[in-house]
Coordinates of C-alpha atoms and ligand atoms in Angstrom, one line a residue:
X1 CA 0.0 0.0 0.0
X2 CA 1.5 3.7 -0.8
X3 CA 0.8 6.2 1.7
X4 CA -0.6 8.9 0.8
X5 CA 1.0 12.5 -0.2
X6 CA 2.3 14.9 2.6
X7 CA 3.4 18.0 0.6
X8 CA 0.0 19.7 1.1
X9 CA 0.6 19.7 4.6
X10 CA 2.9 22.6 4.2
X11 CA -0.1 24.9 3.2
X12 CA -1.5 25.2 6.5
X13 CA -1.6 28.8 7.6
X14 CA -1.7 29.9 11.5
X15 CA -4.9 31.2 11.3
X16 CA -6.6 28.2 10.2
X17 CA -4.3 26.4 12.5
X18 CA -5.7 28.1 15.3
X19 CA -9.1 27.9 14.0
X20 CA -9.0 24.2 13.7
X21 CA -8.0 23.4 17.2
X22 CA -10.9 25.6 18.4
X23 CA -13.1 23.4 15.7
X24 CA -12.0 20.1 17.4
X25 CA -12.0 21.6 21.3
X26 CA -15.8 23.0 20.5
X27 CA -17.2 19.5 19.5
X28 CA -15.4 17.5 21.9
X29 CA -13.0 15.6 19.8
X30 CA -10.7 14.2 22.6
X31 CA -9.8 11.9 24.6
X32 CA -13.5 11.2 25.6
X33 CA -14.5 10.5 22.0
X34 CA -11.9 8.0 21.4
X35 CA -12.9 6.4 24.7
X36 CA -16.0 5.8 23.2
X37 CA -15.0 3.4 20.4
X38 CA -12.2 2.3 22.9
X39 CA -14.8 0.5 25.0
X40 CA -16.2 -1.7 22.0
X41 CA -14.8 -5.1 22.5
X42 CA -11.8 -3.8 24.7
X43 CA -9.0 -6.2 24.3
X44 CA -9.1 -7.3 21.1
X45 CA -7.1 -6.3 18.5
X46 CA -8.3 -3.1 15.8
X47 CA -8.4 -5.2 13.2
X48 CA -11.0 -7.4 14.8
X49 CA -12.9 -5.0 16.3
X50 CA -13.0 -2.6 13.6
X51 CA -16.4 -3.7 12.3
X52 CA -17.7 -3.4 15.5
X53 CA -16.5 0.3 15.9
X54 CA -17.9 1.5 12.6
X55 CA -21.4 -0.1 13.1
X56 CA -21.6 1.2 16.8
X57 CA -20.2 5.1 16.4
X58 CA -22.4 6.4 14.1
X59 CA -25.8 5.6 16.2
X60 CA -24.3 8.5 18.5
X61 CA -24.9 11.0 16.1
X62 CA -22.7 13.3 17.8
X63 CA -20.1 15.3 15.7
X64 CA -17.0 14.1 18.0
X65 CA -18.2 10.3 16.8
X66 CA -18.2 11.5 13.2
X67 CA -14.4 12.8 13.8
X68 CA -13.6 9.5 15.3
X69 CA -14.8 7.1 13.0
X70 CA -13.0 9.2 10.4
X71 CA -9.7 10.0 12.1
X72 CA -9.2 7.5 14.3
X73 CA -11.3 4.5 12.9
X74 CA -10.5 4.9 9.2
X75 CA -14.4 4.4 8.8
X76 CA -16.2 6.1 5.5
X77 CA -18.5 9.4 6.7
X78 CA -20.7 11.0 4.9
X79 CA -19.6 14.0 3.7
X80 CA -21.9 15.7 5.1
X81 CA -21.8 15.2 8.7
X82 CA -17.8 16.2 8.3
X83 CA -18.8 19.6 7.3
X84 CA -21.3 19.4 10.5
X85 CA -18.4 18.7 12.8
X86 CA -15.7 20.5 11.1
X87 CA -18.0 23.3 9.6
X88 CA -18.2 23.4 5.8
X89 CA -15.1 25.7 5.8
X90 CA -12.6 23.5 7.5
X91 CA -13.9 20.1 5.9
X92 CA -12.9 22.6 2.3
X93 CA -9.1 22.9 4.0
X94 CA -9.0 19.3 5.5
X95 CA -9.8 18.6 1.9
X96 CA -7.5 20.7 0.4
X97 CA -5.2 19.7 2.9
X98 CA -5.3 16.1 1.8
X99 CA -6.5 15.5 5.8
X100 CA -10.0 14.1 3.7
X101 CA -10.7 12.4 0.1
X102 CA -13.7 11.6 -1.1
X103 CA -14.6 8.1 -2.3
X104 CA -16.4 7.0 -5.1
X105 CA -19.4 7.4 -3.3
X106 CA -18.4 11.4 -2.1
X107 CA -17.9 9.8 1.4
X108 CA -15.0 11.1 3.7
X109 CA -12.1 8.9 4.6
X110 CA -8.9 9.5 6.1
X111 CA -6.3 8.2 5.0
X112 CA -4.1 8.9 7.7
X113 CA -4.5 8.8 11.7
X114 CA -5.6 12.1 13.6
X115 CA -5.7 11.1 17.3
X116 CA -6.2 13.5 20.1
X117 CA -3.4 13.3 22.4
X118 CA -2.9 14.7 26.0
X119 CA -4.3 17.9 24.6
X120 CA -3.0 18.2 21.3
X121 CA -3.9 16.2 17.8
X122 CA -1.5 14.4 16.3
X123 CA -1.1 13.3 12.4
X124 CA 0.6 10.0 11.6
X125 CA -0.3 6.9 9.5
X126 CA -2.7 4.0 10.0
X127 CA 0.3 1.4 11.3
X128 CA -1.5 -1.4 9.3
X129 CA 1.2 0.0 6.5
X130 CA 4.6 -0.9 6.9
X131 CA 7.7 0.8 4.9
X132 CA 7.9 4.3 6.0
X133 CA 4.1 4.6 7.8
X134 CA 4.6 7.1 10.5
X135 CA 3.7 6.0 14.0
X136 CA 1.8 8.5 16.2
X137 CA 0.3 8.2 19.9
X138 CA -1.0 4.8 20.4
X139 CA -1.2 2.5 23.9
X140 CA 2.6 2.8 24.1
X141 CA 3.3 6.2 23.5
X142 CA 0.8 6.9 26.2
X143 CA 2.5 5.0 28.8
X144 CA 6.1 6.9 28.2
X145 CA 4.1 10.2 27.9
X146 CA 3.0 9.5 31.6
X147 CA 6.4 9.2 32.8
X148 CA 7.8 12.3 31.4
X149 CA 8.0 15.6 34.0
X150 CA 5.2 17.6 34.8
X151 CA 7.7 20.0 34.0
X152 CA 9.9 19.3 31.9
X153 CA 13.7 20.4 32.3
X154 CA 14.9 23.0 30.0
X155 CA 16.2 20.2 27.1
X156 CA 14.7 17.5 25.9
X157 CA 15.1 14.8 23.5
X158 CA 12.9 12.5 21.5
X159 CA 14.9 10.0 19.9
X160 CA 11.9 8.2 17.4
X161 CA 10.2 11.0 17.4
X162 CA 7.8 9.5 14.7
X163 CA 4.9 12.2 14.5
X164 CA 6.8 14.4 17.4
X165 CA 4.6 13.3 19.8
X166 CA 7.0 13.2 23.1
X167 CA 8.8 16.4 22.2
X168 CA 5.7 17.9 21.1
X169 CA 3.8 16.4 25.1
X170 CA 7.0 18.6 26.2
X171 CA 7.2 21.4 24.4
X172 CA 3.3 21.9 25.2
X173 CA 4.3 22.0 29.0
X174 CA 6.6 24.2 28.9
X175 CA 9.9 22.8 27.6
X176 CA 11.6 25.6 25.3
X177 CA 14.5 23.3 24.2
X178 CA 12.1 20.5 22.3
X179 CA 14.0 18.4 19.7
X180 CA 12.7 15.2 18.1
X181 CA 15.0 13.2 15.6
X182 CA 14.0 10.0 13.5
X183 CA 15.4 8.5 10.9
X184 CA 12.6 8.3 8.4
X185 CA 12.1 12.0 6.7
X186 CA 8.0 11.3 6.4
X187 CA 8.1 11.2 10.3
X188 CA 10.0 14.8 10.8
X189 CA 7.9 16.2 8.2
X190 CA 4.7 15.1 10.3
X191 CA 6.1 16.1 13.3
X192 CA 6.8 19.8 11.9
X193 CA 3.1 20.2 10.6
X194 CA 1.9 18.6 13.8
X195 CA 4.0 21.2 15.7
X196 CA 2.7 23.8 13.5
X197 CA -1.3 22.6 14.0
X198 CA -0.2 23.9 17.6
X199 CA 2.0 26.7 17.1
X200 CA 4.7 25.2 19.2
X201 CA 8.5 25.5 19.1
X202 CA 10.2 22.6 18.2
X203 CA 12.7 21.5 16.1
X204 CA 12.8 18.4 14.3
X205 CA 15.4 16.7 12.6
X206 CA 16.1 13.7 10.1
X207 CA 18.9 11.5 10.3
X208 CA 20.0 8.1 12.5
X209 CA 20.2 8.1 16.0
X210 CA 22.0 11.3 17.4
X211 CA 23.8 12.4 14.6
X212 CA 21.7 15.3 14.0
X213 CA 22.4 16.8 17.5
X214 CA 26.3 15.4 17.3
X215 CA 28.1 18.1 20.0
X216 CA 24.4 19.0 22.0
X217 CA 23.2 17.8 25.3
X218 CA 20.0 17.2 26.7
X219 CA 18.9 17.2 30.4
X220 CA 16.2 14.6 29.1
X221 CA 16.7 11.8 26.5
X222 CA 13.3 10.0 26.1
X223 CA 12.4 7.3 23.4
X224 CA 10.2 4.8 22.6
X225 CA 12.5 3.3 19.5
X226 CA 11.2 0.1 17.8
X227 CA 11.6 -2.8 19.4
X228 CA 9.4 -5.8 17.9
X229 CA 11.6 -8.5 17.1
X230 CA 11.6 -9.0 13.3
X231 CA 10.8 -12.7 11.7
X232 CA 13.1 -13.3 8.9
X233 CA 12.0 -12.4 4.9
X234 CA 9.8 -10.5 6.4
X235 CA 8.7 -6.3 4.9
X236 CA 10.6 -3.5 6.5
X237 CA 8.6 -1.4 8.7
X238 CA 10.7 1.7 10.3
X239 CA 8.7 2.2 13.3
X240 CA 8.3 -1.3 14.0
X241 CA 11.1 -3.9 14.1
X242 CA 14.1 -3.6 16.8
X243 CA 16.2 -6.7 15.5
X244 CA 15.5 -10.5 15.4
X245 CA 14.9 -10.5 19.5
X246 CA 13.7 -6.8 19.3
X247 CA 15.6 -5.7 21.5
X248 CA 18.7 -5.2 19.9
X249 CA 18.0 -2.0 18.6
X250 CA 17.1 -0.2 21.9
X251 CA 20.2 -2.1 23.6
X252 CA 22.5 -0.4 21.3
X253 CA 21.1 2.9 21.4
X254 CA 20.6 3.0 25.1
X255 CA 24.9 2.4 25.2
X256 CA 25.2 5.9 23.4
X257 CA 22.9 7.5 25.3
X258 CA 25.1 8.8 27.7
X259 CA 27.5 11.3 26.2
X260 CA 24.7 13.3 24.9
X261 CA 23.1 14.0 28.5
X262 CA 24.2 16.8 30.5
X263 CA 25.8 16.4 33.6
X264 CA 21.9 15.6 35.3
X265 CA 20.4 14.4 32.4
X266 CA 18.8 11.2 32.6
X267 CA 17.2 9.1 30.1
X268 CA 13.9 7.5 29.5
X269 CA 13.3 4.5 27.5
X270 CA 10.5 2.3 26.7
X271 CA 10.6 -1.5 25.2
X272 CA 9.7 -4.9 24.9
X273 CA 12.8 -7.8 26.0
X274 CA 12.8 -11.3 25.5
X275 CA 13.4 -12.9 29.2
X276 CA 16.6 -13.8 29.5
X277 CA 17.3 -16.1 32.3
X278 CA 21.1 -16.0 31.9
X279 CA 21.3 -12.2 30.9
X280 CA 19.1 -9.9 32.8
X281 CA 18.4 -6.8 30.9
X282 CA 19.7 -4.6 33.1
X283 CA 22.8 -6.7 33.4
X284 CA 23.2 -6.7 29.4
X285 CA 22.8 -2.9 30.0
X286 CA 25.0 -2.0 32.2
X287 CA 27.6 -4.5 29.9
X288 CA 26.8 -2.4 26.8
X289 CA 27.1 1.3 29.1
X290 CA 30.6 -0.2 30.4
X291 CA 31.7 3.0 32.7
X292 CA 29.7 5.5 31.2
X293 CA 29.0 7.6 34.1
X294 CA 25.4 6.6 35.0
X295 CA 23.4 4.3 36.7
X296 CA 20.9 2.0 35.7
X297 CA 17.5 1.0 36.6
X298 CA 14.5 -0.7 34.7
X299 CA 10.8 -1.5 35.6
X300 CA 9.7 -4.5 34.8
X301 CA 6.1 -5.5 33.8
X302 CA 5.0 -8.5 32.0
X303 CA 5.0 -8.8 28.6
X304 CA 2.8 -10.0 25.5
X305 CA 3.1 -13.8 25.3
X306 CA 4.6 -14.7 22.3
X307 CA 1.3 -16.5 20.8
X308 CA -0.2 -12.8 21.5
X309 CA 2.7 -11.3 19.9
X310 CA 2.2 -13.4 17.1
X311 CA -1.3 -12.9 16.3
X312 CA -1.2 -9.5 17.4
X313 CA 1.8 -8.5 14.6
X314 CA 0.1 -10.5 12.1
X315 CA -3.1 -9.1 12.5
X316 CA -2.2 -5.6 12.5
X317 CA -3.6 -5.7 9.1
X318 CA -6.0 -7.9 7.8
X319 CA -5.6 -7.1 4.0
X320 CA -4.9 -10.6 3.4
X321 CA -6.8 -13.2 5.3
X322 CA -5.5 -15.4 3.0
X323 CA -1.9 -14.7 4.3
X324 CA -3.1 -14.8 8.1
X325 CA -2.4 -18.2 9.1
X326 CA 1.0 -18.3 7.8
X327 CA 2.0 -15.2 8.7
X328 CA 0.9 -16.1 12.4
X329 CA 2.9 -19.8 12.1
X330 CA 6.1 -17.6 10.9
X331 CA 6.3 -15.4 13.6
X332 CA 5.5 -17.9 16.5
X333 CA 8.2 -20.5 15.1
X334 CA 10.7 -17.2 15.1
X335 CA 10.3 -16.8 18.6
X336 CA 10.5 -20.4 19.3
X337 CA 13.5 -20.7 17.1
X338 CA 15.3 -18.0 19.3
X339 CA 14.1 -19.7 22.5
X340 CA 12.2 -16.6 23.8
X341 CA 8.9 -18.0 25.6
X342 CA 8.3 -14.6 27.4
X343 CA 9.0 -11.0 27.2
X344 CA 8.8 -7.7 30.0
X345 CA 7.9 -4.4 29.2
X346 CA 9.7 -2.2 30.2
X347 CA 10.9 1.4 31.4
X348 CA 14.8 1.8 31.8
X349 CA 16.1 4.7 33.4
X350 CA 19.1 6.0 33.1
X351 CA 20.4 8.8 35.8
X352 CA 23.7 10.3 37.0
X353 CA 26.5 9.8 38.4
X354 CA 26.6 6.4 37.9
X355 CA 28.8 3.6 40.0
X356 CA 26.2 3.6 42.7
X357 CA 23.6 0.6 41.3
X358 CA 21.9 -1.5 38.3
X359 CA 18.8 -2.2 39.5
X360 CA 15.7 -4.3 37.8
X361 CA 12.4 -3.4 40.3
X362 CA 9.6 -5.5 38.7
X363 CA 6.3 -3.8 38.4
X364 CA 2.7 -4.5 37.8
X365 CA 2.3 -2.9 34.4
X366 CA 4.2 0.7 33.6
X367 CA 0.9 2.2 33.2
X368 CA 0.7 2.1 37.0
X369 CA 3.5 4.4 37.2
X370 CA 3.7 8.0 36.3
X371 CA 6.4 10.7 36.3
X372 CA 5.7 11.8 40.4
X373 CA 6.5 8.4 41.1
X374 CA 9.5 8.3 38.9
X375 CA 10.6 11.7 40.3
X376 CA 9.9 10.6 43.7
X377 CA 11.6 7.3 43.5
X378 CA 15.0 8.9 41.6
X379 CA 14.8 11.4 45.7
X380 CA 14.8 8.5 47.1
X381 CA 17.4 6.4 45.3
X382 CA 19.9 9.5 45.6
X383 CA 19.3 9.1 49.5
X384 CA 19.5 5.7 49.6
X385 CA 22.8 6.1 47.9
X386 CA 24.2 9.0 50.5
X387 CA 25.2 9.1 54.0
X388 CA 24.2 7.8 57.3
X389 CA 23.6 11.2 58.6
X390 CA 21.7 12.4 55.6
X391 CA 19.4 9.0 56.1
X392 CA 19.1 9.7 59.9
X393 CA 17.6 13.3 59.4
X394 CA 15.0 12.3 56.6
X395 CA 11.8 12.0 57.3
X396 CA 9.9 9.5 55.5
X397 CA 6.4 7.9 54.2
X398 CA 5.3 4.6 53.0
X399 CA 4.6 5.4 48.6
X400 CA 1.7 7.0 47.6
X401 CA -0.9 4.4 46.4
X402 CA 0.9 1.8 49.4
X403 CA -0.8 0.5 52.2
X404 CA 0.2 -1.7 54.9
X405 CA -2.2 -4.0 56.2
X406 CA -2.6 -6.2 58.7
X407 CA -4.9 -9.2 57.7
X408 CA -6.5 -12.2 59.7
X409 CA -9.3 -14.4 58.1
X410 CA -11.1 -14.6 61.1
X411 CA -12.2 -11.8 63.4
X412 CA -10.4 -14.3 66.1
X413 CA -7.4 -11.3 67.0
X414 CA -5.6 -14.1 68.4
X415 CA -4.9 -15.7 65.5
X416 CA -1.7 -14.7 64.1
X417 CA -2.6 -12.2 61.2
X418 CA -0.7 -11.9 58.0
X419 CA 1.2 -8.3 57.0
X420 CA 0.7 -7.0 53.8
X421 CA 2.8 -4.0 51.8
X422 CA -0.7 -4.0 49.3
X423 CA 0.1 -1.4 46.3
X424 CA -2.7 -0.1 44.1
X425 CA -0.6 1.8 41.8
X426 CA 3.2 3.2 41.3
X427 CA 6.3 1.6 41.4
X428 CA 6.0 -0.7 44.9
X429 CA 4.4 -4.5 44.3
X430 CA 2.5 -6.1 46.6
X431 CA 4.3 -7.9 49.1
X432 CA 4.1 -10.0 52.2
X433 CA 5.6 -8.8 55.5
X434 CA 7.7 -9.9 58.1
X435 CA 6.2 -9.1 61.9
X436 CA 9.7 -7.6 62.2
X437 CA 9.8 -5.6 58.7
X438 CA 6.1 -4.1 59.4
X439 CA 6.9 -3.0 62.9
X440 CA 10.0 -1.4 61.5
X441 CA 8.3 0.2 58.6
X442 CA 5.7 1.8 61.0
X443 CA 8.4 2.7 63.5
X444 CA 10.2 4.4 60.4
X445 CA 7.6 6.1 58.8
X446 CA 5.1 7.2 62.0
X447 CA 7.3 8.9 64.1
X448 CA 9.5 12.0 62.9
X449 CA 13.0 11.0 61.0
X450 CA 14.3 7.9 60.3
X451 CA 17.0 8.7 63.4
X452 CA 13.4 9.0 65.1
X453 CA 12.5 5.4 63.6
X454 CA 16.0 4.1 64.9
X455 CA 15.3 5.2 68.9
X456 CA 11.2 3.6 69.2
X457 CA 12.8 0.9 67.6
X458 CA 15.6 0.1 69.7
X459 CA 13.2 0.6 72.1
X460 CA 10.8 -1.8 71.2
X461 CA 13.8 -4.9 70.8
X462 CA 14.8 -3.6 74.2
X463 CA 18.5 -2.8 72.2
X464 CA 20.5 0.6 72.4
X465 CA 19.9 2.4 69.1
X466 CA 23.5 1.8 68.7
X467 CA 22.9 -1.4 68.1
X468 CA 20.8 -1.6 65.9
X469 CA 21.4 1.6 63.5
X470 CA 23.4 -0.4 61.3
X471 CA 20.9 -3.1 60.6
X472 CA 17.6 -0.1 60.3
X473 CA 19.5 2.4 57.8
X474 CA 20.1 -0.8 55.5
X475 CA 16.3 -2.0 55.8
X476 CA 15.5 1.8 54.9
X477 CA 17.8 1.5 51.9
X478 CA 16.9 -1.4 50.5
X479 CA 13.2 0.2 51.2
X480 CA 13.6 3.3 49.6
X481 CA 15.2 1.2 46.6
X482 CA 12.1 -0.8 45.9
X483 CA 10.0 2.1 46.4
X484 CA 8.4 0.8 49.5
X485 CA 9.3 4.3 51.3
X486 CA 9.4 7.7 49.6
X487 CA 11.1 11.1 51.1
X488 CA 8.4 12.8 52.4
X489 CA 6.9 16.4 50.6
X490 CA 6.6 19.2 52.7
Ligands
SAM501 C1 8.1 2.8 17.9 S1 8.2 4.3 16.9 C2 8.0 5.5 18.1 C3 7.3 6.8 17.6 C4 7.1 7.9 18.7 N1 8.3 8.2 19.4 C5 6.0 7.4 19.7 O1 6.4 7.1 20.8 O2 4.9 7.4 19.3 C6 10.0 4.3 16.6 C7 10.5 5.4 15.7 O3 11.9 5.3 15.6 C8 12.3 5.7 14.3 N2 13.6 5.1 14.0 C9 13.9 3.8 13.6 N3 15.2 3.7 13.4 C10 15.8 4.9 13.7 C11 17.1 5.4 13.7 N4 18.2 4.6 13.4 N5 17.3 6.7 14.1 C12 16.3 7.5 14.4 N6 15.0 7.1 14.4 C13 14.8 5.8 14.1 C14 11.2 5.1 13.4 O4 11.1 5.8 12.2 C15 9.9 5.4 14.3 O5 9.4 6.7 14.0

């Protein structure tokens, strides 16, 4: 399939720029509307659910449906309805645009992908095209959005960029020094219209990995880069493929990640790894970084199987049911092939100065994380790593979302009840407690500082604080390290 023409793109003025966002904000095309088709058969892949999506949408009769089944759902509208939810005026310049064609028929489609996106709308491709399709926000892109700063510092860079959506997410909040790069030229040209749709500064570049900003620094790296691993004989796709594991790509690029951060740059990278027993990823890592002057952590989650990576890849597009099956058998027997029987997906983080830890902290999912709890757990990593005395004189609370309970399955309090660290969300899992770990925990995080925690809990062993100081400051370390305590926030 060719994708379609971009150069038109170019035309688009400020003024209708402007008057297009107000267009979409008055009729509600956001995040709500695509929730809407979101919630049809939730879990399945697009190209099965499709159908279901374009039958259901329309019996809303509500203009931000309309947008969605034509921007988000590559569904056929009625022309008609686009001028209602676009006004006749701005269905012209999405026409003229090349945003709209008209079928046979005089329907609208879209042929590419115009998603609303933490606030903005972004322009990409449909990703059911492989070659040079351009890959805008989808499930993934939303979880590394999440993890970026509130606000951001006064560099960053998007290494990927595809449609600019993570430089464009920073730019919006505030970051002057936005730069996306990617290697494909169709992506940067997206990514300048879609910076120009919001009138914000950002620059983006083509080329391969960091050449383009050879000599810069940036106080944040961030990337989702491809990271599918790639049966063989099988079509290029630019956004999609990271190697024969997948990982291979990211791997590599991670390892020259760190001369282009600032001295308290960090880096932010999301991807998919085969489980290696024998080579942990941050292990493999911290191999490729050698002495490179950070340290390395990465948040685990579980990944796709690889019979749902199979079917999922294959069915990205259903063109050819005829090719289905096969395509399905080739990319499971890859996978078997390699030996790979299960993947994580995961966040690695890279932070300054380095030589302190590599650390793999395994999480529920990295959608139950989000940049406060990144920030919060990189304050409490750097104290973790200082002195004694600097421990002593923090003060400290169990992580937002964690809750330690105390549970018995009969009301019988002589029973001998069962502690619990239970997490609903951020970077802590779930955990069973020892007697002695709970009462220190509460000891450390009830009373004032942790030197506090050290003197009720002495106390309590009937021991001098001397004596056990040694033995509490590593149980808050190793705490502060999984995320189990957090320095508290005035
Ligand atoms: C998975 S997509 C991510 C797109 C976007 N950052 C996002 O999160 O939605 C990966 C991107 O990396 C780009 N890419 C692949 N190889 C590259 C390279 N050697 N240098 C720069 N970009 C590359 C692809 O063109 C694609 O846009």
């Amino acid at each position: 399939m060719t994708l379609p023409p971009i150069d038109r793109l170019a035309l688009l003025t400020p003024d209708q720029a402007d008057a297009l966002r107000a267009r979409l904000t008055a009729v509600g095309y956001d995040a709500d509307a695509i929730a809407r088709g979101e919630s049809i058969a939730p879990g399945l892949f697009d190209a099965l659910r499709l159908p279901l999506v374009h039958d259901a949408l329309p019996l809303d009769d509500a203009p931000a449906s309309d947008l969605a089944l034509l921007f988000a759902y590559s569904a056929a509208v009625p022309f008609a309805r686009v001028e209602r939810a676009l006004t006749p005026a701005l269905a012209a310049l999405a026409l003229d645009l090349g945003l709209v064609v008209r079928d046979a028929r005089g329907d609208a489609r879209s042929p590419f992908l115009f998603m609303p996106f933490m606030g903005l709308w972004i322009l990409s491709d449909p990703l059911s095209q492989d070659g040079d399709a351009v890959m805008g926000p989808g499930p993934t892109t939303d979880e590394i959005a999440r993890l970026l700063p509130r606000t951001p510092p006064p560099s960053v860079l998007d290494v990927g960029c595809g449609a600019g959506t993570l430089a464009l997410v920073a730019a919006d909040r505030g970051c002057p020094g936005a730069v996306g790069i990617d290697i494909n030229p169709r992506a940067v040209e997206m990514a300048r219209f879609n910076a120009r749709l919001h009138g914000l500064s950002a620059e983006f570049l083509a080329g391969d990995l960091f050449a383009p900003v050879a000599g810069r620094r940036f106080d944040l790296v961030v990337s989702q880069p491809p990271f599918v691993a790639r049966p063989p004989a099988i079509g290029e796709a630019v956004f999609l493929y990271g190697g024969e594991y997948g990982d291979e790509f990211a791997v590599s690029m991670i390892a020259q990640t760190p001369p282009m951060l600032t001295p308290s740059g960090r880096a932010l990278i999301l991807l998919d790894a085969p489980v290696r027993p024998e080579a942990a990823l941050h292990l493999r890592l911290r191999a490729a970084l050698g002495d490179a002057p950070v340290d390395v952590a990465v948040f685990a989650a579980p990944g796709m199987s690889p019979d749902h990576m199979s079917v999922g890849y294959s069915a990205r597009s259903l063109a050819s049911l005829e090719s289905y099956p096969a395509d399905v058998r080739r990319y499971r027997r890859h996978l078997r092939a390699l030996g790979v029987a299960e993947f994580s997906h995961a966040v690695v983080l890279l932070l300054p100065p380095g030589g302190r830890f590599t650390i793999s902290l395994n999480v529920r999912s990295i959608r139950a994380i989000d940049g406060d709890d990144l920030a919060r757990w990189c304050d409490a990593i750097d104290l973790a790593s200082g002195s004694d005395a600097a421990l002593l004189d923090a003060t400290l609370r169990p992580a937002p979302g964690l809750v330690f309970v105390e549970e018995r399955a009969t009301p019988d309090r002589s029973v001998v009840p069962t502690w619990r660290a239970r997490s609903e969300r951020g970077i802590a899992a779930s955990r069973e407690l020892s007697e002695a770990s709970w009462a220190l925990l509460e000891a450390i995080t009830a009373v004032g500082t942790v030197g506090d925690g050290v003197a009720a809990y002495a106390e309590m062993c009937g021991a001098t604080a001397a004596d056990v100081r040694g033995q509490v400051l590593a149980f808050v370390r190793e705490h502060l390290a999984k995320a189990t305590l957090v320095v508290a926030r005035e």
